[in-house]
Coordinates of C-alpha atoms in Angstrom, one line a residue:
M1 CA 0.0 0.0 0.0
A2 CA 1.3 3.4 -0.9
L3 CA 2.0 5.8 1.9
R4 CA 1.3 9.5 1.1
A5 CA 4.5 11.3 2.0
L6 CA 3.3 14.8 3.0
R7 CA 5.2 16.9 5.4
T8 CA 2.5 18.2 7.7
F9 CA 2.8 19.2 11.3
A10 CA 2.4 17.1 14.5
V11 CA 0.5 14.5 12.3
L12 CA -0.1 11.2 14.0
P13 CA 0.9 8.2 11.9
L14 CA -2.4 7.9 10.2
L15 CA -3.0 6.0 7.0
V16 CA -4.0 8.8 4.6
A17 CA -3.4 7.2 1.2
A18 CA -0.1 7.3 0.6
C19 CA -0.9 6.6 2.2
A20 CA -5.1 9.3 1.8
R21 CA -9.7 13.8 5.5
A22 CA -17.3 21.4 14.7
A23 CA -18.0 18.3 17.0
P24 CA -16.1 15.0 17.2
P25 CA -18.0 11.8 16.2
P26 CA -20.1 10.2 18.9
A27 CA -18.1 8.1 21.4
A28 CA -19.1 4.8 20.0
A29 CA -17.7 2.3 17.6
P30 CA -18.0 3.0 13.9
A31 CA -21.2 1.8 12.4
P32 CA -21.0 -1.5 10.3
L33 CA -21.0 -1.2 6.6
P34 CA -24.2 -2.4 4.9
S35 CA -24.2 -4.8 2.0
P36 CA -25.0 -2.9 -1.2
A37 CA -28.1 -4.1 -3.2
S38 CA -26.1 -5.5 -6.0
P39 CA -22.5 -6.2 -7.1
A40 CA -22.8 -3.3 -9.6
A41 CA -22.7 -0.9 -6.6
A42 CA -19.0 -1.7 -6.2
S43 CA -18.0 -0.3 -9.6
T44 CA -20.4 2.5 -10.1
A45 CA -18.2 5.6 -10.3
T46 CA -20.7 8.1 -8.8
A47 CA -22.8 5.9 -6.6
A48 CA -23.7 7.5 -3.3
P49 CA -22.8 5.7 -0.1
A50 CA -25.4 3.1 0.9
A51 CA -27.7 3.9 3.8
P52 CA -26.2 2.9 7.1
A53 CA -27.3 -0.3 8.8
A54 CA -28.4 -0.3 12.4
A55 CA -25.2 -0.6 14.5
P56 CA -25.0 -3.2 17.2
R57 CA -24.3 -1.7 20.5
S58 CA -20.6 -1.7 21.2
P59 CA -19.2 -3.3 24.3
A60 CA -19.1 -1.0 27.3
W61 CA -15.2 -1.0 27.3
V62 CA -15.1 0.1 23.6
E63 CA -17.5 3.0 24.3
R64 CA -15.4 4.1 27.3
S65 CA -12.2 3.7 25.2
N66 CA -13.7 5.9 22.5
E67 CA -14.5 8.6 25.0
H68 CA -10.8 8.7 25.9
A69 CA -9.9 8.8 22.2
Q70 CA -11.8 12.1 21.7
V71 CA -8.9 13.8 23.6
L72 CA -6.5 13.0 20.6
L73 CA -9.2 13.4 17.9
D74 CA -9.7 17.0 19.1
V75 CA -6.0 17.8 18.8
L76 CA -5.8 16.1 15.4
A77 CA -8.8 18.1 14.1
R78 CA -7.2 21.4 15.3
F79 CA -3.8 20.9 13.8
S80 CA -4.1 18.2 11.1
P81 CA -7.6 18.8 9.8
E82 CA -7.1 17.1 6.4
D83 CA -6.1 13.9 8.2
A84 CA -8.8 14.2 10.8
G85 CA -11.5 14.6 8.1
S86 CA -10.2 11.7 6.1
V87 CA -10.9 9.3 9.0
G88 CA -14.3 10.8 9.6
V89 CA -14.1 13.8 11.8
E90 CA -16.5 15.9 9.8
R91 CA -16.1 19.2 11.7
A92 CA -12.6 19.3 10.2
D93 CA -13.8 19.1 6.6
V94 CA -13.6 22.9 6.0
E95 CA -10.4 23.4 8.0
I96 CA -6.9 23.5 6.7
T97 CA -3.4 23.0 8.1
D98 CA -1.5 26.0 9.3
P99 CA 2.2 25.6 8.3
S100 CA 3.4 28.4 10.5
P101 CA 6.0 27.6 13.3
E102 CA 3.6 29.1 15.8
A103 CA 1.0 26.5 14.9
E104 CA 3.5 23.7 15.3
A105 CA 4.5 25.0 18.7
R106 CA 0.8 25.2 19.7
A107 CA 0.3 21.6 18.5
R108 CA 3.1 20.3 20.6
A109 CA 1.7 22.1 23.6
A110 CA -1.8 20.5 22.9
Y111 CA -0.3 17.0 22.6
R112 CA 1.7 17.5 25.8
A113 CA -1.5 18.6 27.6
A114 CA -3.3 15.5 26.1
I115 CA -0.5 13.3 27.5
V116 CA -1.1 14.7 31.0
E117 CA -4.8 14.1 30.7
L118 CA -4.5 10.6 29.3
Q119 CA -1.9 9.6 31.8
K120 CA -4.3 10.5 34.6
R121 CA -7.0 8.4 33.0
R122 CA -4.6 5.6 32.4
E123 CA -3.6 5.5 36.1
A124 CA -7.3 5.4 37.2
E125 CA -8.5 2.8 34.7
K126 CA -9.3 -0.7 36.0
D127 CA -10.3 -2.4 32.8
P128 CA -7.2 -4.0 31.1
A129 CA -8.6 -3.5 27.6
V130 CA -9.3 0.2 28.1
A131 CA -6.0 0.6 29.8
E132 CA -4.3 -0.9 26.8
D133 CA -6.1 1.5 24.5
L134 CA -5.1 4.4 26.7
Q135 CA -1.5 3.4 26.4
I136 CA -1.9 3.3 22.6
L137 CA -3.2 6.9 22.7
L138 CA -0.3 8.0 25.0
D139 CA 2.2 6.4 22.7
A140 CA 0.7 8.1 19.6
A141 CA 0.7 11.5 21.3
D142 CA 4.3 11.0 22.5
R143 CA 5.4 10.2 18.9
A144 CA 3.7 13.3 17.6
V145 CA 5.7 15.5 20.1
R146 CA 9.0 13.7 19.6
G147 CA 8.7 13.8 15.8
S148 CA 8.0 17.5 15.9
E149 CA 10.9 18.2 18.2
L150 CA 13.3 16.2 16.1
D151 CA 12.3 18.0 12.9
E152 CA 12.6 21.4 14.6
K153 CA 16.1 20.5 15.8
H154 CA 17.5 18.9 12.7
R155 CA 15.9 20.2 9.5
V156 CA 14.3 23.0 7.5
T157 CA 10.5 22.6 7.3
Y158 CA 9.7 22.1 3.6
V159 CA 6.1 21.6 2.8
H160 CA 4.9 19.9 -0.4
V161 CA 2.0 22.4 -0.6
T162 CA 0.5 21.1 -3.9
G163 CA 0.4 17.6 -2.5
L164 CA -1.1 18.7 0.8
V165 CA -3.8 20.7 -1.1
F166 CA -4.5 17.7 -3.4
H167 CA -4.9 15.4 -0.4
G168 CA -7.2 17.9 1.3
I169 CA -9.5 18.3 -1.7
S170 CA -9.4 14.7 -3.0
S171 CA -10.4 13.3 0.4
L172 CA -13.6 15.4 0.1
L173 CA -14.3 15.1 -3.6
D174 CA -14.7 11.4 -3.6
D175 CA -17.5 9.2 -4.9
R176 CA -17.9 7.6 -1.5
N177 CA -18.7 10.9 0.3
S178 CA -22.1 12.5 0.6
P179 CA -22.9 15.6 -1.3
S180 CA -22.7 17.7 1.9
R181 CA -19.1 16.6 2.5
R182 CA -18.2 17.3 -1.1
A183 CA -19.6 20.8 -0.8
A184 CA -17.1 21.5 2.0
A185 CA -14.3 21.3 -0.6
L186 CA -15.2 24.8 -1.8
T187 CA -14.7 26.4 1.6
R188 CA -11.5 24.5 2.0
L189 CA -10.4 25.6 -1.4
R190 CA -11.1 29.3 -0.6
R191 CA -9.1 29.0 2.6
Y192 CA -6.1 27.4 0.8
A193 CA -6.3 30.4 -1.6
G194 CA -6.5 32.9 1.2
L195 CA -9.9 34.2 0.1
E196 CA -11.7 33.7 3.4
A197 CA -11.5 36.3 6.1
G198 CA -8.7 35.6 8.5
Y199 CA -6.8 33.3 6.1
T200 CA -3.5 33.9 4.3
P201 CA -2.8 31.7 1.2
I202 CA -1.3 28.5 2.5
A203 CA 1.5 28.6 -0.1
E204 CA 2.5 32.1 1.1
R205 CA 2.7 30.9 4.7
A206 CA 4.7 27.8 3.8
R207 CA 7.1 30.0 1.7
A208 CA 7.6 32.4 4.5
R209 CA 8.5 29.6 6.9
L210 CA 10.8 28.0 4.4
S211 CA 12.7 31.3 3.9
Q212 CA 13.0 31.9 7.6
E213 CA 14.4 28.4 8.4
L214 CA 16.8 28.4 5.4
A215 CA 18.5 31.3 7.1
K216 CA 19.1 29.4 10.3
P217 CA 22.5 27.8 10.6
G218 CA 22.8 24.1 11.3
L219 CA 19.5 23.0 9.9
L220 CA 19.5 20.4 7.1
A221 CA 18.2 21.9 3.9
P222 CA 15.6 20.1 1.7
S223 CA 16.9 17.5 -0.7
R224 CA 17.3 18.6 -4.3
M225 CA 15.9 15.2 -5.4
E226 CA 12.6 15.9 -3.5
I227 CA 12.1 19.4 -4.8
E228 CA 12.9 18.4 -8.4
R229 CA 10.4 15.6 -8.2
H230 CA 7.6 17.9 -6.9
L231 CA 8.5 20.5 -9.5
A232 CA 8.2 17.8 -12.2
T233 CA 4.7 16.7 -11.2
N234 CA 3.0 19.6 -9.5
A235 CA 1.4 20.9 -12.7
R236 CA -0.2 17.6 -13.3
V237 CA -1.5 17.4 -9.7
R238 CA -2.9 21.0 -10.0
E239 CA -4.8 19.9 -13.1
G240 CA -6.1 17.0 -11.1
I241 CA -7.5 19.3 -8.5
G242 CA -9.4 21.2 -11.2
E243 CA -10.7 18.0 -12.7
L244 CA -12.2 17.0 -9.4
F245 CA -14.1 20.3 -9.0
R246 CA -15.4 19.9 -12.6
K247 CA -16.3 16.3 -12.1
Y248 CA -18.6 17.0 -9.1
A249 CA -19.8 20.3 -10.6
I250 CA -19.0 22.3 -7.5
S251 CA -20.4 25.8 -8.4
G252 CA -18.2 28.8 -7.7
H253 CA -14.9 27.0 -7.7
E254 CA -13.4 28.8 -10.7
E255 CA -12.2 32.0 -9.1
P256 CA -10.7 30.5 -5.9
L257 CA -9.1 27.7 -8.0
A258 CA -7.4 30.2 -10.3
A259 CA -6.2 32.2 -7.2
L260 CA -4.9 29.1 -5.6
N261 CA -3.1 28.0 -8.8
R262 CA -1.4 31.4 -9.0
E263 CA -0.2 30.9 -5.4
L264 CA 1.0 27.4 -6.0
E265 CA 2.8 28.4 -9.2
A266 CA 4.5 31.3 -7.3
Y267 CA 5.6 28.8 -4.6
D268 CA 7.1 26.6 -7.3
A269 CA 8.9 29.6 -8.8
A270 CA 10.3 30.4 -5.4
L271 CA 11.5 26.8 -5.0
R272 CA 13.3 27.0 -8.4
A273 CA 14.8 30.4 -7.7
D274 CA 15.6 30.5 -4.0
V275 CA 15.6 26.9 -2.7
L276 CA 17.1 24.7 -5.4
P277 CA 20.4 26.6 -5.3
R278 CA 20.6 26.0 -1.5
A279 CA 19.2 22.5 -1.5
R280 CA 21.5 19.6 -0.5
T281 CA 22.6 17.2 -3.1
G282 CA 22.3 14.3 -0.7
F283 CA 19.2 12.8 0.9
A284 CA 20.3 10.9 4.0
L285 CA 18.6 11.7 7.2
P286 CA 20.6 12.3 10.4
P287 CA 20.7 9.1 12.4
P288 CA 18.2 10.3 15.0
L289 CA 15.6 11.2 12.3
Y290 CA 16.1 7.9 10.5
A291 CA 15.8 5.9 13.7
F292 CA 12.6 7.7 14.5
A293 CA 11.3 7.0 11.0
L294 CA 11.8 3.3 11.5
E295 CA 10.2 3.4 14.9
S296 CA 7.2 5.4 13.6
N297 CA 6.7 2.7 10.9
G298 CA 6.7 -0.1 13.5
V299 CA 10.3 -1.4 12.9
D300 CA 12.2 -2.0 16.0
L301 CA 15.4 -3.6 14.6
P302 CA 18.7 -1.7 14.1
P303 CA 19.1 -0.9 10.4
A304 CA 22.2 -3.1 10.0
E305 CA 20.5 -6.1 11.5
L306 CA 17.4 -5.6 9.4
A307 CA 19.5 -5.3 6.3
S308 CA 21.3 -8.5 7.1
L309 CA 18.1 -10.5 7.6
A310 CA 16.7 -9.0 4.3
H311 CA 19.8 -10.0 2.3
T312 CA 19.4 -13.6 3.5
A313 CA 15.7 -13.6 2.7
F314 CA 16.4 -12.1 -0.8
D315 CA 18.8 -15.0 -1.6
D316 CA 16.4 -17.6 -0.4
L317 CA 13.5 -16.1 -2.5
K318 CA 15.7 -16.0 -5.6
A319 CA 16.4 -19.7 -5.1
Q320 CA 12.7 -20.5 -4.8
M321 CA 11.9 -18.4 -7.9
Q322 CA 14.7 -20.0 -9.9
K323 CA 13.2 -23.5 -9.2
L324 CA 9.7 -22.4 -10.1
S325 CA 10.9 -20.6 -13.3
A326 CA 12.4 -23.7 -14.6
S327 CA 9.1 -25.5 -14.5
I328 CA 7.2 -22.6 -16.1
A329 CA 9.8 -22.2 -18.8
A330 CA 9.5 -25.9 -19.6
A331 CA 5.7 -25.9 -19.7
R332 CA 5.7 -22.8 -21.9
K333 CA 8.6 -23.8 -24.0
L334 CA 10.4 -20.5 -23.3
P335 CA 14.0 -20.1 -24.5
G336 CA 15.3 -19.1 -21.1
A337 CA 14.7 -20.6 -17.7
D338 CA 16.2 -17.8 -15.5
Y339 CA 13.6 -16.2 -13.3
R340 CA 14.3 -12.8 -14.9
D341 CA 13.7 -14.1 -18.4
V342 CA 10.5 -15.9 -17.4
I343 CA 9.1 -12.7 -15.7
R344 CA 10.0 -10.7 -18.8
A345 CA 8.1 -13.2 -20.9
L346 CA 5.1 -13.0 -18.6
K347 CA 5.1 -9.2 -18.8
K348 CA 4.6 -9.4 -22.5
E349 CA 1.1 -10.7 -21.9
Q350 CA -0.2 -7.2 -21.3
L351 CA -3.8 -6.2 -20.5
V352 CA -4.8 -3.2 -22.6
G353 CA -7.3 -0.4 -22.1
E354 CA -10.8 -1.5 -21.3
A355 CA -9.7 -5.0 -20.6
I356 CA -7.7 -4.1 -17.5
L357 CA -10.5 -3.4 -15.0
P358 CA -12.7 -6.4 -15.9
H359 CA -9.7 -8.6 -15.6
Y360 CA -9.0 -7.4 -12.1
K361 CA -12.6 -7.9 -11.1
E362 CA -12.6 -11.4 -12.4
R363 CA -9.4 -12.1 -10.6
L364 CA -11.0 -10.9 -7.4
A365 CA -13.9 -13.3 -7.9
Q366 CA -11.4 -16.2 -8.4
I367 CA -9.5 -15.2 -5.2
E368 CA -12.7 -15.0 -3.2
A369 CA -13.7 -18.5 -4.4
I370 CA -10.4 -19.8 -3.2
I371 CA -10.7 -18.0 0.2
R372 CA -14.1 -19.5 0.8
R373 CA -13.1 -23.0 -0.4
E374 CA -10.0 -23.1 1.7
R375 CA -11.6 -21.3 4.7
L376 CA -8.8 -18.8 4.9
V377 CA -10.8 -15.9 6.3
T378 CA -14.4 -14.7 6.6
L379 CA -15.5 -12.5 3.7
P380 CA -18.2 -9.9 3.7
D381 CA -21.2 -10.4 1.5
R382 CA -20.6 -7.3 -0.5
P383 CA -18.1 -6.9 -3.4
A384 CA -14.9 -5.0 -3.1
R385 CA -14.3 -1.8 -5.1
I386 CA -11.5 -1.6 -7.7
R387 CA -10.8 1.4 -10.0
L388 CA -8.0 2.8 -12.2
G389 CA -6.0 5.7 -10.8
T390 CA -6.1 9.2 -12.3
A391 CA -3.0 10.9 -13.7
A392 CA -2.9 13.2 -10.6
E393 CA -3.2 10.2 -8.2
S394 CA -0.5 8.4 -10.1
A395 CA 1.8 11.4 -9.7
E396 CA 1.2 11.7 -5.9
S397 CA 0.8 7.9 -5.1
P398 CA 2.8 6.1 -7.7
A399 CA 2.0 2.5 -6.7
P400 CA -1.1 0.3 -6.4
H401 CA -2.9 1.3 -3.1
M402 CA -6.0 1.1 -1.2
L403 CA -7.9 4.2 -0.2
P404 CA -9.3 3.4 3.2
P405 CA -13.0 3.8 4.0
R406 CA -14.1 6.4 6.5
L407 CA -13.3 4.8 9.9
L408 CA -15.4 7.0 12.2
G409 CA -19.1 7.5 11.7
N410 CA -19.1 5.3 8.6
Q411 CA -22.2 5.8 6.5
G412 CA -21.6 2.9 4.1
E413 CA -18.3 4.2 2.6
E414 CA -16.0 1.4 1.5
G415 CA -12.3 1.1 0.7
E416 CA -11.1 1.2 -2.9
F417 CA -8.3 -0.6 -4.6
V418 CA -6.7 2.0 -6.9
L419 CA -4.5 0.8 -9.7
P420 CA -2.1 3.3 -11.5
L421 CA -1.3 2.6 -15.1
S422 CA 1.4 5.2 -15.5
L423 CA 4.2 6.6 -13.3
P424 CA 6.1 9.9 -13.4
G425 CA 9.3 10.1 -15.5
P426 CA 12.6 11.1 -14.0
P427 CA 12.8 14.6 -12.5
G428 CA 13.8 17.1 -15.1
S429 CA 12.7 15.0 -18.1
T430 CA 9.9 16.0 -20.5
E431 CA 8.3 12.6 -20.6
G432 CA 5.5 13.2 -18.2
L433 CA 3.8 10.0 -17.1
R434 CA 5.2 6.8 -18.5
K435 CA 3.3 3.6 -19.1
I436 CA 4.6 0.6 -17.1
D437 CA 4.2 -3.1 -17.6
D438 CA 4.5 -4.2 -13.9
F439 CA 0.8 -4.0 -12.9
T440 CA -1.0 -4.9 -16.2
H441 CA 0.0 -8.4 -17.0
A442 CA -2.2 -11.3 -16.0
A443 CA 0.3 -13.0 -13.7
A444 CA 0.7 -9.8 -11.6
S445 CA -3.1 -9.5 -10.9
W446 CA -3.0 -12.4 -8.4
T447 CA -0.7 -10.9 -5.9
L448 CA -1.7 -7.2 -6.3
T449 CA -5.4 -8.1 -5.8
A450 CA -4.6 -10.2 -2.8
H451 CA -2.5 -7.4 -1.2
E452 CA -4.7 -4.4 -1.9
A453 CA -8.2 -6.0 -2.0
R454 CA -8.9 -9.4 -0.5
P455 CA -7.7 -10.9 1.8
G456 CA -5.5 -7.8 2.1
H457 CA -6.1 -4.2 2.9
E458 CA -9.7 -3.8 1.7
L459 CA -10.8 -6.6 4.0
Q460 CA -8.4 -5.4 6.8
F461 CA -9.9 -1.9 6.9
A462 CA -13.5 -3.1 6.4
S463 CA -13.1 -5.2 9.4
F464 CA -12.3 -2.2 11.6
V465 CA -15.6 -0.6 10.5
E466 CA -17.8 -3.7 10.5
R467 CA -16.5 -5.3 13.7
G468 CA -16.7 -2.1 15.7
V469 CA -13.0 -1.8 16.6
S470 CA -12.2 0.9 19.1
I471 CA -10.9 4.3 17.8
A472 CA -7.6 3.7 19.5
R473 CA -7.0 0.5 17.6
A474 CA -8.5 1.6 14.3
V475 CA -6.8 5.0 14.1
F476 CA -4.1 5.7 16.6
A477 CA -2.4 2.3 16.8
E478 CA -1.7 2.4 13.0
N479 CA 1.8 2.1 11.7
S480 CA 3.1 0.7 8.5
A481 CA 4.4 -2.6 9.9
N482 CA 1.0 -3.7 11.2
V483 CA -0.8 -2.5 8.0
E484 CA 1.6 -3.7 5.4
G485 CA 2.5 -6.8 7.3
W486 CA -1.0 -8.0 6.9
G487 CA -1.1 -7.0 3.2
L488 CA 2.1 -9.1 2.5
Y489 CA 0.8 -11.9 4.7
A490 CA -2.4 -11.9 2.7
E491 CA -0.3 -12.6 -0.4
A492 CA 1.6 -15.4 1.3
I493 CA -1.5 -17.3 2.5
L494 CA -3.0 -17.1 -1.0
L495 CA 0.2 -18.1 -2.9
P496 CA -0.1 -21.9 -2.6
F497 CA -3.4 -21.7 -4.5
M498 CA -2.2 -19.5 -7.3
P499 CA -1.2 -20.9 -10.7
P500 CA 2.6 -21.2 -11.2
E501 CA 2.8 -17.9 -13.1
G502 CA 0.9 -16.1 -10.3
Q503 CA 3.2 -17.7 -7.7
L504 CA 6.3 -16.6 -9.5
V505 CA 5.2 -13.0 -9.6
S506 CA 4.0 -13.1 -6.0
L507 CA 7.5 -14.2 -5.1
Q508 CA 8.9 -11.4 -7.2
Y509 CA 6.9 -8.9 -5.2
R510 CA 8.1 -10.5 -2.0
L511 CA 11.6 -10.3 -3.4
L512 CA 11.0 -6.5 -3.8
R513 CA 9.9 -6.2 -0.2
A514 CA 13.1 -7.9 0.9
A515 CA 15.2 -5.6 -1.4
R516 CA 13.5 -2.6 0.2
A517 CA 14.5 -3.8 3.7
F518 CA 18.2 -3.5 2.8
L519 CA 18.2 -0.9 0.0
D520 CA 16.4 1.7 2.2
P521 CA 18.9 1.6 5.2
E522 CA 21.9 1.1 2.9
L523 CA 21.0 4.2 0.9
Q524 CA 20.6 6.1 4.1
A525 CA 24.0 4.8 5.3
G526 CA 25.7 5.7 2.0
K527 CA 26.5 2.1 1.1
I528 CA 24.8 2.3 -2.3
T529 CA 23.9 5.2 -4.6
P530 CA 20.4 5.9 -6.0
A531 CA 21.6 5.0 -9.5
A532 CA 23.0 1.7 -8.3
A533 CA 19.8 0.9 -6.4
R534 CA 17.7 1.7 -9.5
A535 CA 19.9 -0.6 -11.6
F536 CA 19.7 -3.4 -9.0
L537 CA 15.9 -3.2 -8.9
E538 CA 15.6 -3.3 -12.7
K539 CA 18.0 -6.2 -13.1
E540 CA 17.5 -8.4 -10.0
V541 CA 13.8 -7.7 -9.3
V542 CA 12.8 -7.1 -12.9
L543 CA 11.0 -3.8 -12.3
A544 CA 10.3 -1.4 -15.2
A545 CA 12.5 1.7 -15.1
P546 CA 9.7 4.0 -13.9
L547 CA 8.8 1.7 -11.0
A548 CA 12.4 1.3 -10.0
Q549 CA 12.7 5.1 -10.1
S550 CA 9.6 5.5 -7.9
E551 CA 10.9 2.9 -5.4
V552 CA 14.2 4.7 -5.0
E553 CA 12.3 8.0 -4.4
R554 CA 10.4 6.2 -1.7
Y555 CA 13.6 5.2 0.1
T556 CA 15.3 8.5 -0.3
F557 CA 12.7 11.3 0.2
R558 CA 9.1 10.2 -0.1
A559 CA 9.0 8.1 3.0
P560 CA 12.5 6.9 4.3
G561 CA 12.2 3.9 6.5
Q562 CA 8.6 3.1 5.5
A563 CA 9.5 0.6 2.8
T564 CA 11.3 -1.7 5.3
S565 CA 8.0 -2.3 7.2
Y566 CA 6.6 -4.8 4.7
F567 CA 9.4 -7.3 5.2
Y568 CA 9.4 -6.7 9.0
G569 CA 5.7 -6.9 9.4
L570 CA 5.4 -10.1 7.4
N571 CA 8.1 -11.7 9.4
R572 CA 6.4 -10.8 12.7
L573 CA 3.1 -12.3 11.5
M574 CA 4.6 -15.4 10.2
E575 CA 6.5 -15.9 13.4
L576 CA 3.3 -15.4 15.4
R577 CA 1.4 -17.9 13.3
A578 CA 4.2 -20.5 13.6
E579 CA 4.1 -20.1 17.4
V580 CA 0.4 -20.4 17.6
E581 CA 0.3 -23.5 15.3
S582 CA 3.1 -25.1 17.3
T583 CA 1.2 -24.4 20.6
M584 CA -2.2 -25.4 19.4
G585 CA -1.3 -28.4 17.2
P586 CA -4.5 -29.9 15.6
R587 CA -6.7 -27.3 17.4
F588 CA -5.3 -24.6 15.1
D589 CA -7.9 -23.2 12.6
A590 CA -6.5 -20.8 10.0
Q591 CA -9.9 -19.0 9.4
R592 CA -10.5 -18.4 13.1
F593 CA -6.9 -17.3 13.6
H594 CA -7.2 -14.8 10.7
D595 CA -10.6 -13.5 11.8
F596 CA -9.2 -12.9 15.3
V597 CA -6.2 -11.0 14.1
L598 CA -8.4 -8.7 12.0
A599 CA -10.8 -8.2 14.9
Q600 CA -8.0 -6.7 17.0
G601 CA -7.5 -3.6 14.8
I602 CA -4.1 -2.6 13.6
L603 CA -2.2 -3.3 16.8
P604 CA 1.6 -3.1 16.7
P605 CA 3.3 -6.6 16.5
K606 CA 4.0 -6.9 20.2
L607 CA 0.5 -6.0 21.3
M608 CA -0.9 -8.3 18.6
R609 CA 1.1 -11.2 19.9
R610 CA -0.1 -10.6 23.4
A611 CA -3.7 -10.5 22.3
V612 CA -3.4 -13.7 20.2
I613 CA -1.6 -15.7 23.0
E614 CA -3.9 -14.5 25.8
R615 CA -7.3 -14.2 24.1
F616 CA -7.1 -16.6 21.1
V617 CA -4.8 -19.5 22.1
G618 CA -5.9 -19.3 25.8
A619 CA -9.6 -19.3 24.9
Q620 CA -9.5 -22.4 22.6
P621 CA -10.9 -25.6 24.1
A622 CA -8.5 -28.5 24.6
L623 CA -9.0 -31.6 22.5

């Protein structure tokens, strides 16, 4: 799943896909998603959200936990309103981030005050489940404060303003939202443009802060690679903002959109003239910042140890792929049996144009039949949503990803598997978006659908809504290891039931995740150059050049540290399953195990293990 890499302020580690929105929602579990009337509802582009079903009353401990979560939701809505709105805090829909240093200082103070309040509640709480949720909230607030302090100490605050605006608008102008939520996009647009009383254009405020901090000695300047990438794609993203307002026929958007575009273009001009000459040619983070990035993404291994484990796994996976490739080459009478040659041959079987989406929907149906037949996990009665990505989405989130449903106060909104067909060319080139062959061949659709749709992220996030997971576990416990670990685990449990070609490409994508876990830290440590990493990914993992470029950008400036979480999260889940199977023996039931894991929310690996051992293994009857 792609993680949106926006530099906002005091933002908790929310999944705002690549990672993604006045009174807080009621202190109750999110309402269950209803089943749509027909499968067609899943693919209708402008279908309104289904009417909400009656929600079963949440357990008392969940309701009490959700009351405590309001403390952090209030802070999130005040200082990161785009993120708060995207998870369902509707009062934040018209609000915008203030990128001033004064706002960041106020946010830190608000999180510190929240920590004091939550600690009091934690000390007085007698229910173990509620106490655990309170600790999740405390940990999230602590990370927000520490991350803000580290940034202030070490680096200049560079805001990707066009990306932030696109996130704020696209999270509202969405087929899954009600017309009233879409209407809020006009007010947010006017505030971004500085046309509302009391608001200065957001680009002007970000530019002023950038100039102020560039003058301070000792702070790390923005990376040239990052700025050049944004300058190369910002025009396409701005076009995408206008396309959204026209698609939903939001009356009165033309004047504020024109004003906003002038501000964003002026910001880009200032980046070219004033910031690029002072940008650093490197990209590596200071060790404290990189260590914090790993921690925030749920990875608790030292970088060198993580890289060593990943190198070993990479070699093991290559050996598995080589054996499988030999049999595929023999069956298909291919001239070469090397896994690279076989994957290149499979990539030639491209899906084109209007055939792509129906193919993925058919693949999803095949996967669901396998899941039911093999009793892998319980599926909802409704279909999953799949659509192709727009050009603007592909520029901002250049990988297949799942747009999560609204997690709080859900009114029938569902997650969407979004498939990009083109990726940005190299910064400074005139190529624009380039077609790729990695996602649109038949063998790839097995593992991509398993990861992003079912049994992966779409099912994972739907379970938070439909099972009434507490706000702490659905929102504030989130990190990339527990989210992406499940997505990669979903690929792994389906792999034995794929055809050989699907298995090979599934192993190819697992090979990529292992490569990420050593390339990311080794790039940060200066052990490999970006050019060498791109060449390695093209040759050894058989990625198309645009995807290899996008991968290296992820490791260097989009989200350093995040890419390691897939490999780490998968390993933790596989270790947990092996431990449970060993303990339970013939009592182990895969479907019940997977249902239990999903019902816990997105707990970090250590908390997930404790929940499974105490409340799953311990609750199963003896034979």
